[in-house]
Amino acid sequence: MAAFSQGELDELRGRIDIVEIIGAQVRLRKAGRNFVGLCPFHQEKTPSFSVNRERGFFYCFGCQVGGTAFDFLMKTEGLNFAEAVRSLAKRCGVSLHERERNGPEETARQSMQDAAGVASEFFAHVLWNTPAGGVAREYLKNRGITAETAREFRLGFAPASSSSLATALAKRGLADAGVRIGAIKRDGAELYDMFRARLMFPIRDGQGRTIAFGGRVLDARLPKYINSPESPLYSKARNLYGLFEARAAIARADRAIVVEGYIDAIALWQAGFKETVATLGTALTVEQLRLLARHTRNVLACFDGDSAGKAASLRALGVFLEAGLLGKGIFIPTGFDPDTLIAQRGAAEFQKLIDDAKLLVDYFIENEAGSAKGSLMAQARAAERVAEMLRQVNNPFEFDLLARRAADALGVSEEILRREGRRPRSMGRAARETAAHGVQGVRDAAAEAEIGLLAMAIGHPELRAEIRLHAGRVEAEAPKELIEELCEVGAAGAEFQAAIAQRLNDDQRSHLSELMVAETIDDAGRARALVHAYGRALERRERTRKTAQLARSASEASESSEGAADAQEIIALRREAEKI
């Protein structure tokens, strides 16, 4: 794992503008001392997402997600901490001199990333700089893909020779890594290229690093496409082709268009629909939609306009709902795909399809209403299926509107449909345990006090001496260590923000962020009063536990003089607790 010096992190923190970082993906507006916008982590229509530039924290009052600029990049781009630091440093022009403390797993991962990068550069070189790439250059020209677009997507060409890439990787000591990512394969002592005579489509992660490939033949061979296998870098169900290239456009348009093929995504991107991404040889997955939901809540999926496409859209609805999205369907006319539609009818025709896109749930309700016209039994079965769909809708306003619309369409009682739609779905073991023990994550007063003391120590250095007096009663390891470090070192610099991102759990980080964007922390008098209140909460927890322990001891020794003594001490502790 990479380590960064405190000086480098402090320089980085000095250049980070959290409003600028988050504003690249979320539309923010000034509201008092904070900036507010629609949360990128859950669906909402009224902004509950706040960013405080001065303190460097964000927090959503709707879904309780919060943190620093490091946390935001880790959540939105799927990065680990070191990757988030590198990404911010690159954006801010800060040079990092990392001290590597790599274990075997991290070293192997880096080698795989290096191998994928070398392979991508190799394929690009063959496409643009060798006679072997001529056939692929001609193919791209005939498909209407410009050199500029091809270079933007880093397209390449795998030569027909059996081991060109294998040789290049072996010379760099990356043969084993190349095998692990599926770029080459080993047969005994021999190494062979996985992709031969194919147009190559590099698949990139959130930082623009190549993690896998798709390869297309340019003749009649089968299979037409082959793709990289799953690896520690790549999962076809969790990644999307073109997302790195589309991120900025998705933020600007506040929508994403999903297609099935690499060429479709590239053709739409070139035609001006730069918010387009593609799935990776599978049907659209919940993980892919959740990945998109970090960037926008408005996702439009393309389907064939025939009956098979309509059926596919109905199946996709359940995936969208599980991901917390409604989603719209774009239905491509029979005989076309997005690429050929653009080529033959132009971008304006595709824009009309976008304008006509319908919510998948509306299409589902219409389809069920059509099936309900046959008989009373058919009507009842359709209502049951709609109620099952409604159980997956978590947003109360969406539930209300959909229940009303569905009841009208089906001709059933809205009251009954709502009741059935609110009936809990069958719970797994984990859900049952949660229900039995109450909602997880609810903070008790002492747990709140521990994070509250940390927030006050960050925001009010003048109170740290007083806060330090209460640190001994803090039980959670990470908050206790951070409070002690703050009180000893005296500065909450970038290294400290890094520690927050790495050492606090999600709930602790959420609560801290909530306090750091709140106005409460601005007032020194209120802050001092809060420190006193937090200290009393920790003392009350300590006395309550001691009282309970003595009560158990007294019960076990009720017949002895020790039990009587314990009882007297319990009474004394309770009287003292009442004064706190």
Coordinates of C-alpha atoms in Angstrom, one line a residue:
M1 CA 0.0 0.0 0.0
A2 CA 1.3 3.5 -0.8
A3 CA 2.1 6.0 1.9
F4 CA 2.2 9.7 1.4
S5 CA 4.1 12.3 3.4
Q6 CA 2.3 14.8 5.6
G7 CA 3.8 17.7 3.6
E8 CA 2.4 16.3 0.3
L9 CA -1.1 15.7 1.8
D10 CA -1.1 19.2 3.3
E11 CA -0.1 20.7 0.0
L12 CA -2.9 18.7 -1.6
R13 CA -5.5 19.8 1.0
G14 CA -4.4 23.4 0.4
R15 CA -5.3 23.1 -3.3
I16 CA -8.5 20.9 -2.9
D17 CA -11.7 22.8 -3.4
I18 CA -14.3 20.3 -2.3
V19 CA -17.0 22.4 -4.0
E20 CA -15.2 22.2 -7.3
I21 CA -14.5 18.5 -6.9
I22 CA -18.2 17.7 -6.1
G23 CA -19.5 20.3 -8.4
A24 CA -18.0 18.5 -11.4
Q25 CA -20.7 15.8 -10.8
V26 CA -23.4 17.5 -8.8
R27 CA -25.1 20.8 -9.6
L28 CA -24.5 23.0 -6.5
R29 CA -25.9 26.4 -5.5
K30 CA -24.9 28.7 -2.6
A31 CA -27.1 28.5 0.5
G32 CA -25.6 30.5 3.4
R33 CA -22.2 29.1 4.3
N34 CA -22.9 25.8 2.5
F35 CA -23.6 24.7 -1.1
V36 CA -26.6 22.5 -1.7
G37 CA -27.7 20.2 -4.5
L38 CA -29.5 16.9 -5.3
C39 CA -27.7 14.0 -3.6
P40 CA -25.8 11.7 -6.1
F41 CA -26.2 8.7 -3.7
H42 CA -30.0 8.5 -3.6
Q43 CA -33.1 9.7 -5.5
E44 CA -34.6 12.9 -4.4
K45 CA -36.3 16.0 -5.9
T46 CA -35.6 18.5 -3.1
P47 CA -31.9 19.1 -2.4
S48 CA -30.7 17.6 0.9
F49 CA -27.0 17.3 0.0
S50 CA -24.8 20.0 1.6
V51 CA -21.1 20.8 1.0
N52 CA -19.0 23.0 3.3
R53 CA -16.1 24.5 1.5
E54 CA -14.3 25.9 4.6
R55 CA -14.3 22.6 6.5
G56 CA -14.0 20.3 3.5
F57 CA -17.0 18.1 4.3
F58 CA -20.1 17.0 2.5
Y59 CA -23.3 15.4 4.0
C60 CA -26.7 14.3 2.8
F61 CA -29.5 14.8 5.3
G62 CA -31.6 12.4 3.3
C63 CA -29.5 9.2 3.1
Q64 CA -26.9 10.2 5.8
V65 CA -23.9 9.7 3.5
G66 CA -21.0 12.1 4.3
G67 CA -17.3 12.6 4.4
T68 CA -14.4 14.5 2.8
A69 CA -13.3 15.0 -0.8
F70 CA -11.4 11.7 -0.5
D71 CA -14.6 9.9 0.6
F72 CA -16.6 11.5 -2.3
L73 CA -14.2 10.2 -4.9
M74 CA -14.0 6.7 -3.3
K75 CA -17.8 6.5 -3.4
T76 CA -18.5 7.9 -6.8
E77 CA -15.6 6.4 -8.7
G78 CA -15.1 3.1 -6.8
L79 CA -11.6 4.0 -5.7
N80 CA -9.6 3.0 -2.7
F81 CA -8.0 5.7 -0.5
A82 CA -4.6 5.7 -2.3
E83 CA -6.3 5.9 -5.7
A84 CA -8.4 8.8 -4.5
V85 CA -5.3 10.7 -3.3
R86 CA -3.6 10.1 -6.6
S87 CA -6.7 11.3 -8.5
L88 CA -7.0 14.5 -6.5
A89 CA -3.2 15.1 -6.8
K90 CA -3.4 14.8 -10.6
R91 CA -6.4 17.2 -10.7
C92 CA -4.6 19.7 -8.4
G93 CA -1.2 19.5 -10.0
V94 CA 0.5 18.1 -6.8
S95 CA 3.5 15.8 -7.3
L96 CA 3.5 12.7 -5.0
H97 CA 6.5 10.7 -4.0
E98 CA 5.0 7.6 -2.6
R99 CA 6.7 5.3 -0.2
E100 CA 5.5 1.8 -1.2
R101 CA 4.5 -0.6 1.6
N102 CA 3.0 -3.1 -0.8
G103 CA 1.9 -6.6 0.2
P104 CA 1.8 -9.4 -2.3
E105 CA -1.8 -8.7 -3.2
E106 CA -1.2 -5.0 -3.9
T107 CA 1.9 -5.7 -5.9
A108 CA 0.1 -8.3 -8.0
R109 CA -2.8 -5.8 -8.7
Q110 CA -0.4 -3.1 -9.7
S111 CA 1.3 -5.6 -12.1
M112 CA -2.0 -6.4 -13.7
Q113 CA -2.8 -2.7 -14.1
D114 CA 0.6 -2.2 -15.8
A115 CA 0.0 -5.2 -18.1
A116 CA -3.4 -3.9 -19.1
G117 CA -1.9 -0.4 -19.8
V118 CA 1.0 -1.9 -21.9
A119 CA -1.5 -4.0 -23.9
S120 CA -3.7 -1.0 -24.6
E121 CA -0.7 1.0 -25.8
F122 CA 0.5 -1.9 -27.9
F123 CA -2.9 -2.3 -29.6
A124 CA -3.2 1.4 -30.3
H125 CA 0.3 1.4 -31.8
V126 CA -0.6 -1.4 -34.2
L127 CA -3.8 0.3 -35.3
W128 CA -2.3 3.7 -36.1
N129 CA 1.4 3.0 -36.9
T130 CA 1.7 -0.3 -38.7
P131 CA 0.6 -1.8 -42.0
A132 CA -1.3 -4.5 -40.1
G133 CA -3.6 -1.9 -38.7
G134 CA -4.7 -0.8 -42.2
V135 CA -7.6 -3.2 -42.4
A136 CA -9.0 -1.9 -39.0
R137 CA -8.5 1.8 -40.0
E138 CA -10.5 1.1 -43.2
Y139 CA -13.2 -0.7 -41.2
L140 CA -13.6 2.3 -38.8
K141 CA -13.8 4.7 -41.8
N142 CA -16.5 2.6 -43.4
R143 CA -18.5 2.5 -40.1
G144 CA -18.2 6.3 -40.0
I145 CA -16.0 6.4 -36.8
T146 CA -13.6 9.2 -37.1
A147 CA -9.9 9.0 -36.1
E148 CA -10.6 11.6 -33.3
T149 CA -13.4 9.5 -31.8
A150 CA -11.3 6.3 -32.1
R151 CA -8.4 7.9 -30.3
E152 CA -10.8 9.2 -27.6
F153 CA -11.9 5.6 -26.9
R154 CA -8.3 4.4 -27.3
L155 CA -9.3 1.8 -29.9
G156 CA -6.6 -0.5 -31.2
F157 CA -5.9 -3.6 -33.3
A158 CA -4.5 -7.0 -32.3
P159 CA -2.3 -8.3 -35.0
A160 CA -2.8 -11.8 -36.5
S161 CA 0.5 -13.1 -35.2
S162 CA 0.3 -15.6 -32.4
S163 CA 2.5 -14.0 -29.7
S164 CA 3.2 -10.4 -30.4
L165 CA 1.7 -9.0 -27.3
A166 CA 2.9 -12.0 -25.2
T167 CA 6.5 -11.1 -26.3
A168 CA 6.0 -7.5 -25.4
L169 CA 4.7 -8.3 -21.9
A170 CA 7.3 -10.9 -21.3
K171 CA 10.1 -8.4 -22.1
R172 CA 8.7 -6.1 -19.3
G173 CA 8.3 -8.9 -16.8
L174 CA 4.5 -8.8 -17.0
A175 CA 3.7 -12.1 -18.6
D176 CA 2.1 -13.6 -15.4
A177 CA 0.1 -10.4 -15.0
G178 CA -1.0 -10.6 -18.6
V179 CA -2.2 -14.2 -18.1
R180 CA -4.2 -13.1 -15.0
I181 CA -6.1 -10.4 -16.9
G182 CA -6.7 -12.7 -19.9
A183 CA -4.7 -10.7 -22.4
I184 CA -2.4 -13.7 -23.1
K185 CA -2.6 -17.4 -22.3
R186 CA 0.0 -20.0 -21.3
D187 CA 0.3 -23.5 -22.8
G188 CA 3.1 -25.2 -20.9
A189 CA 6.2 -23.0 -21.4
E190 CA 4.7 -21.2 -24.4
L191 CA 2.8 -17.9 -24.3
Y192 CA 0.1 -17.0 -26.8
D193 CA -2.0 -13.9 -27.5
M194 CA -5.7 -14.1 -26.5
F195 CA -6.8 -11.6 -29.2
R196 CA -5.7 -12.0 -32.8
A197 CA -6.7 -10.0 -35.9
R198 CA -9.4 -8.1 -33.9
L199 CA -10.4 -4.5 -33.5
M200 CA -9.8 -3.8 -29.8
F201 CA -12.0 -1.9 -27.4
P202 CA -10.2 -1.1 -24.1
I203 CA -12.6 -1.1 -21.1
R204 CA -11.6 1.6 -18.5
D205 CA -12.3 2.2 -14.8
G206 CA -13.3 5.4 -13.1
Q207 CA -9.7 6.8 -13.3
G208 CA -9.4 6.0 -17.0
R209 CA -7.1 3.0 -16.5
T210 CA -7.5 0.0 -18.8
I211 CA -8.8 -3.0 -16.9
A212 CA -10.1 -5.3 -19.7
F213 CA -10.7 -5.6 -23.4
G214 CA -13.3 -6.5 -26.0
G215 CA -12.2 -7.7 -29.4
R216 CA -14.2 -7.8 -32.7
V217 CA -13.3 -9.7 -35.8
L218 CA -13.4 -7.9 -39.1
D219 CA -14.3 -10.9 -41.2
A220 CA -16.7 -13.8 -41.0
R221 CA -15.0 -15.7 -38.2
L222 CA -16.9 -16.7 -35.1
P223 CA -17.2 -15.7 -32.4
K224 CA -17.7 -12.1 -33.6
Y225 CA -16.7 -10.8 -30.2
I226 CA -14.5 -12.1 -27.4
N227 CA -14.1 -10.4 -24.1
S228 CA -11.6 -10.5 -21.3
P229 CA -12.4 -12.9 -18.5
E230 CA -13.2 -11.8 -15.0
S231 CA -10.2 -10.8 -13.0
P232 CA -9.3 -8.9 -9.8
L233 CA -9.4 -5.7 -11.9
Y234 CA -12.6 -6.4 -13.9
S235 CA -16.2 -7.7 -13.4
K236 CA -18.5 -7.5 -16.4
A237 CA -21.5 -7.2 -14.1
R238 CA -20.0 -4.2 -12.2
N239 CA -18.4 -2.2 -15.0
L240 CA -19.7 -0.3 -18.0
Y241 CA -18.1 0.4 -21.3
G242 CA -17.5 4.1 -22.0
L243 CA -18.4 5.4 -18.4
F244 CA -15.1 7.1 -18.1
E245 CA -15.6 8.9 -21.4
A246 CA -19.2 9.7 -20.5
R247 CA -18.9 10.9 -16.9
A248 CA -18.7 14.7 -17.6
A249 CA -21.5 14.5 -20.1
I250 CA -23.7 12.6 -17.8
A251 CA -23.3 15.3 -15.1
R252 CA -24.1 18.0 -17.6
A253 CA -27.1 16.3 -19.1
D254 CA -28.2 14.7 -15.8
R255 CA -29.0 11.5 -17.7
A256 CA -27.3 8.3 -19.0
I257 CA -28.2 6.3 -22.0
V258 CA -27.4 2.6 -21.9
V259 CA -26.9 0.5 -25.1
E260 CA -25.7 -3.1 -25.6
G261 CA -22.7 -2.8 -27.9
Y262 CA -19.3 -1.0 -28.0
I263 CA -19.9 0.4 -31.5
D264 CA -23.4 1.6 -30.5
A265 CA -21.9 3.5 -27.6
I266 CA -19.2 5.0 -29.8
A267 CA -21.6 6.0 -32.6
L268 CA -24.0 7.7 -30.2
W269 CA -21.1 9.5 -28.4
Q270 CA -19.8 10.8 -31.8
A271 CA -23.3 11.9 -32.8
G272 CA -23.5 14.2 -29.7
F273 CA -25.1 11.8 -27.2
K274 CA -21.9 11.7 -25.1
E275 CA -23.7 10.5 -22.0
T276 CA -23.9 7.0 -23.5
V277 CA -22.5 3.8 -22.0
A278 CA -22.7 0.1 -22.9
T279 CA -23.2 -3.1 -21.0
L280 CA -20.5 -5.8 -21.3
G281 CA -22.0 -8.8 -22.8
T282 CA -24.7 -9.3 -20.1
A283 CA -28.1 -8.0 -19.5
L284 CA -28.2 -4.8 -17.5
T285 CA -27.4 -5.5 -13.8
V286 CA -28.3 -4.0 -10.5
E287 CA -24.6 -3.2 -9.9
Q288 CA -24.3 -1.4 -13.1
L289 CA -27.3 0.7 -12.4
R290 CA -26.1 1.5 -8.9
L291 CA -22.8 2.6 -10.5
L292 CA -24.7 4.9 -12.8
A293 CA -26.9 6.2 -10.0
R294 CA -23.8 7.8 -8.5
H295 CA -23.8 10.1 -11.4
T296 CA -27.5 10.5 -12.3
R297 CA -30.9 9.2 -11.3
N298 CA -32.2 9.4 -14.9
V299 CA -31.2 6.3 -16.9
L300 CA -32.6 5.5 -20.3
A301 CA -32.0 1.9 -21.6
C302 CA -32.3 1.0 -25.3
F303 CA -34.4 -2.0 -26.3
D304 CA -35.4 -3.4 -29.7
G305 CA -38.8 -2.2 -30.8
D306 CA -40.1 -5.8 -31.5
S307 CA -41.9 -8.0 -29.0
A308 CA -38.7 -9.5 -27.7
G309 CA -37.4 -6.0 -26.9
K310 CA -40.7 -5.1 -25.1
A311 CA -40.4 -8.3 -23.1
A312 CA -36.8 -7.5 -22.2
S313 CA -37.9 -4.0 -21.0
L314 CA -40.4 -5.6 -18.6
R315 CA -37.7 -7.9 -17.2
A316 CA -35.4 -4.9 -16.8
L317 CA -37.9 -3.1 -14.7
G318 CA -37.3 -5.3 -11.7
V319 CA -33.5 -4.6 -12.0
F320 CA -34.1 -0.9 -12.1
L321 CA -36.4 -1.0 -9.0
E322 CA -33.9 -3.1 -7.1
A323 CA -31.3 -0.4 -7.8
G324 CA -33.7 2.3 -6.6
L325 CA -34.4 3.7 -10.0
L326 CA -37.5 3.9 -12.2
G327 CA -35.7 4.1 -15.6
K328 CA -37.0 4.8 -19.1
G329 CA -37.1 2.7 -22.2
I330 CA -35.9 3.8 -25.7
F331 CA -37.4 1.5 -28.3
I332 CA -35.3 1.2 -31.4
P333 CA -37.3 0.6 -34.6
T334 CA -37.2 -3.0 -35.9
G335 CA -34.3 -3.6 -38.3
F336 CA -32.1 -1.0 -36.7
D337 CA -29.7 -0.7 -33.8
P338 CA -28.5 2.6 -32.4
D339 CA -25.4 2.7 -34.7
T340 CA -27.3 2.0 -37.9
L341 CA -30.2 4.3 -36.9
I342 CA -27.7 7.2 -36.5
A343 CA -26.0 6.4 -39.7
Q344 CA -29.1 6.1 -41.8
R345 CA -31.6 8.5 -40.2
G346 CA -29.4 10.8 -38.2
A347 CA -29.1 12.1 -34.7
A348 CA -32.5 14.0 -34.9
E349 CA -34.3 10.7 -35.2
F350 CA -32.6 9.3 -32.1
Q351 CA -33.5 12.5 -30.2
K352 CA -37.1 11.9 -31.1
L353 CA -36.9 8.4 -29.5
I354 CA -35.4 10.0 -26.4
D355 CA -38.2 12.5 -26.3
D356 CA -40.8 9.7 -26.6
A357 CA -39.1 7.5 -24.0
K358 CA -41.5 6.1 -21.4
L359 CA -41.0 5.1 -17.8
L360 CA -40.6 1.4 -17.7
V361 CA -43.1 1.2 -14.9
D362 CA -45.7 3.0 -17.0
Y363 CA -45.2 0.5 -19.8
F364 CA -45.5 -2.3 -17.2
I365 CA -48.8 -0.9 -15.8
E366 CA -50.2 -0.5 -19.4
N367 CA -49.2 -4.0 -20.2
E368 CA -50.9 -5.4 -17.1
A369 CA -54.0 -3.3 -17.7
G370 CA -54.2 -4.8 -21.2
S371 CA -53.9 -8.3 -19.8
A372 CA -56.6 -7.6 -17.2
K373 CA -59.4 -7.1 -19.7
G374 CA -60.1 -10.8 -20.3
S375 CA -61.8 -11.8 -17.1
L376 CA -62.2 -11.0 -13.4
M377 CA -59.5 -13.5 -12.6
A378 CA -57.1 -12.0 -15.1
Q379 CA -57.8 -8.6 -13.6
A380 CA -57.1 -9.9 -10.0
R381 CA -53.8 -11.6 -11.2
A382 CA -52.7 -8.4 -12.9
A383 CA -53.4 -6.4 -9.7
E384 CA -51.3 -8.8 -7.7
R385 CA -48.4 -8.4 -10.1
V386 CA -48.7 -4.6 -9.9
A387 CA -48.8 -4.8 -6.1
E388 CA -45.6 -6.9 -6.1
M389 CA -44.0 -4.2 -8.3
L390 CA -45.1 -1.5 -5.9
R391 CA -43.4 -3.3 -3.0
Q392 CA -40.1 -2.5 -4.6
V393 CA -40.7 1.2 -4.8
N394 CA -39.2 2.9 -1.8
N395 CA -39.8 6.6 -2.6
P396 CA -43.1 7.5 -0.9
F397 CA -44.0 10.1 -3.5
E398 CA -43.3 7.7 -6.4
F399 CA -45.3 5.0 -4.6
D400 CA -48.3 7.4 -4.2
L401 CA -48.4 8.5 -7.8
L402 CA -47.9 5.0 -9.2
A403 CA -50.5 3.4 -6.9
R404 CA -53.0 6.0 -8.0
R405 CA -52.2 5.6 -11.7
A406 CA -52.2 1.7 -11.5
A407 CA -55.5 1.6 -9.7
D408 CA -57.1 3.7 -12.4
A409 CA -55.6 1.7 -15.2
L410 CA -56.6 -1.7 -13.7
G411 CA -60.0 -0.6 -12.4
V412 CA -59.4 -1.8 -8.9
S413 CA -59.7 -0.2 -5.4
E414 CA -56.8 2.2 -4.8
E415 CA -57.0 1.5 -1.1
I416 CA -56.6 -2.2 -1.5
L417 CA -53.8 -1.8 -4.0
R418 CA -52.0 0.5 -1.7
R419 CA -52.4 -1.9 1.2
E420 CA -51.1 -4.8 -0.8
G421 CA -48.3 -2.7 -2.2
R422 CA -47.1 -1.8 1.3
R423 CA -47.1 -5.4 2.5
P424 CA -43.5 -6.3 3.4
R425 CA -41.7 -8.6 0.9
S426 CA -40.4 -11.8 2.3
M427 CA -37.4 -11.2 4.6
G428 CA -34.2 -13.1 4.6
R429 CA -32.5 -14.1 7.9
A430 CA -30.5 -10.9 8.1
A431 CA -33.6 -8.8 7.6
R432 CA -35.5 -10.7 10.2
E433 CA -32.7 -10.3 12.7
T434 CA -32.7 -6.6 12.0
A435 CA -36.4 -6.3 12.6
A436 CA -36.2 -8.3 15.8
H437 CA -33.5 -6.1 17.3
G438 CA -34.6 -2.8 16.0
V439 CA -33.2 -0.6 13.2
Q440 CA -29.4 -0.9 12.9
G441 CA -27.3 2.2 12.9
V442 CA -29.4 4.1 15.4
R443 CA -27.0 6.0 17.5
D444 CA -27.3 6.2 21.3
A445 CA -26.4 9.3 23.2
A446 CA -22.9 8.2 24.2
A447 CA -22.0 7.1 20.6
E448 CA -23.2 10.5 19.4
A449 CA -21.2 12.2 22.1
E450 CA -18.0 10.4 21.0
I451 CA -18.3 11.7 17.4
G452 CA -19.5 15.1 18.7
L453 CA -16.3 15.6 20.8
L454 CA -14.3 14.8 17.6
A455 CA -16.2 17.4 15.6
M456 CA -15.7 20.0 18.3
A457 CA -12.0 19.2 18.5
I458 CA -11.7 19.7 14.7
G459 CA -13.8 22.9 14.6
H460 CA -12.8 24.6 17.9
P461 CA -9.1 24.2 18.7
E462 CA -9.6 26.4 21.8
L463 CA -11.7 23.7 23.4
R464 CA -9.3 20.8 22.9
A465 CA -7.9 21.0 26.4
E466 CA -11.4 20.6 27.9
I467 CA -12.2 17.9 25.3
R468 CA -9.1 15.9 26.3
L469 CA -10.5 15.5 29.8
H470 CA -13.3 13.5 28.4
A471 CA -11.2 11.4 25.9
G472 CA -10.6 8.7 28.5
R473 CA -14.4 7.8 28.5
V474 CA -14.5 7.5 24.7
E475 CA -14.8 3.8 23.9
A476 CA -14.8 3.6 20.1
E477 CA -11.2 3.0 19.1
A478 CA -10.9 5.2 16.0
P479 CA -12.7 8.3 17.4
K480 CA -10.7 8.0 20.7
E481 CA -7.4 7.9 18.8
L482 CA -8.3 10.8 16.5
I483 CA -9.4 13.0 19.4
E484 CA -6.1 12.2 21.2
E485 CA -4.0 12.9 18.1
L486 CA -5.8 16.2 17.6
C487 CA -5.3 17.3 21.1
E488 CA -1.6 16.4 21.0
V489 CA -0.6 17.5 17.5
G490 CA -3.0 20.4 17.4
A491 CA -3.7 20.6 13.6
A492 CA -6.4 19.0 11.5
G493 CA -4.5 19.0 8.2
A494 CA -4.8 16.8 5.2
E495 CA -3.2 13.8 6.9
F496 CA -5.9 14.0 9.5
Q497 CA -8.6 14.1 6.8
A498 CA -7.0 11.1 5.3
A499 CA -7.2 9.4 8.7
I500 CA -10.9 10.2 8.9
A501 CA -11.5 8.6 5.5
Q502 CA -9.5 5.5 6.4
R503 CA -10.2 4.9 10.1
L504 CA -13.9 5.9 10.8
N505 CA -16.6 3.5 9.8
D506 CA -19.5 4.7 7.6
D507 CA -21.8 5.6 10.4
Q508 CA -19.1 7.5 12.3
R509 CA -18.1 9.4 9.2
S510 CA -21.7 10.2 8.4
H511 CA -22.4 11.6 11.8
L512 CA -19.1 13.6 11.8
S513 CA -19.9 15.1 8.4
E514 CA -23.4 16.0 9.6
L515 CA -22.0 18.0 12.4
M516 CA -19.3 19.6 10.2
V517 CA -21.8 21.1 7.7
A518 CA -24.2 22.2 10.4
E519 CA -24.4 25.8 11.7
T520 CA -24.2 24.6 15.3
I521 CA -20.5 24.3 15.1
D522 CA -20.0 27.9 14.1
D523 CA -21.1 29.4 17.5
A524 CA -18.3 29.1 20.1
G525 CA -20.7 29.4 23.0
R526 CA -22.9 26.6 21.7
A527 CA -19.9 24.5 21.0
R528 CA -18.7 24.8 24.5
A529 CA -22.1 23.8 25.8
L530 CA -22.1 20.8 23.5
V531 CA -18.7 19.7 24.8
H532 CA -20.2 19.8 28.4
A533 CA -23.3 17.9 27.2
Y534 CA -21.2 15.2 25.5
G535 CA -19.0 14.8 28.6
R536 CA -22.1 14.3 30.7
A537 CA -23.4 11.7 28.3
L538 CA -20.2 9.7 28.5
E539 CA -20.2 9.9 32.3
R540 CA -23.8 8.9 32.4
R541 CA -23.0 5.8 30.3
E542 CA -20.2 4.9 32.7
R543 CA -22.3 5.2 35.8
T544 CA -25.3 3.3 34.2
R545 CA -23.0 0.4 33.4
K546 CA -21.5 0.3 36.8
T547 CA -25.0 0.4 38.3
A548 CA -26.1 -2.5 36.2
Q549 CA -23.0 -4.5 37.1
L550 CA -23.6 -3.9 40.8
A551 CA -27.2 -4.9 40.4
R552 CA -26.3 -8.2 39.0
S553 CA -23.8 -8.7 41.8
A554 CA -26.4 -7.8 44.4
S555 CA -28.9 -10.2 42.8
E556 CA -26.3 -13.1 42.9
A557 CA -25.4 -12.3 46.5
S558 CA -28.8 -11.2 47.8
E559 CA -28.5 -13.3 50.9
S560 CA -25.1 -12.0 52.0
S561 CA -23.8 -8.8 53.6
E562 CA -22.0 -8.1 50.3
G563 CA -25.4 -7.9 48.5
A564 CA -26.6 -5.3 51.0
A565 CA -23.4 -3.3 50.5
D566 CA -23.9 -3.5 46.7
A567 CA -27.5 -2.3 47.0
Q568 CA -26.4 0.8 49.0
E569 CA -23.8 1.6 46.4
I570 CA -26.4 1.3 43.7
I571 CA -28.6 3.8 45.4
A572 CA -25.7 6.2 45.8
L573 CA -24.7 5.8 42.1
R574 CA -28.3 6.4 40.9
R575 CA -28.5 9.6 43.0
E576 CA -25.3 10.8 41.5
A577 CA -26.5 9.9 38.0
E578 CA -29.7 12.0 38.5
K579 CA -27.5 15.0 39.0
I580 CA -25.6 14.6 35.7

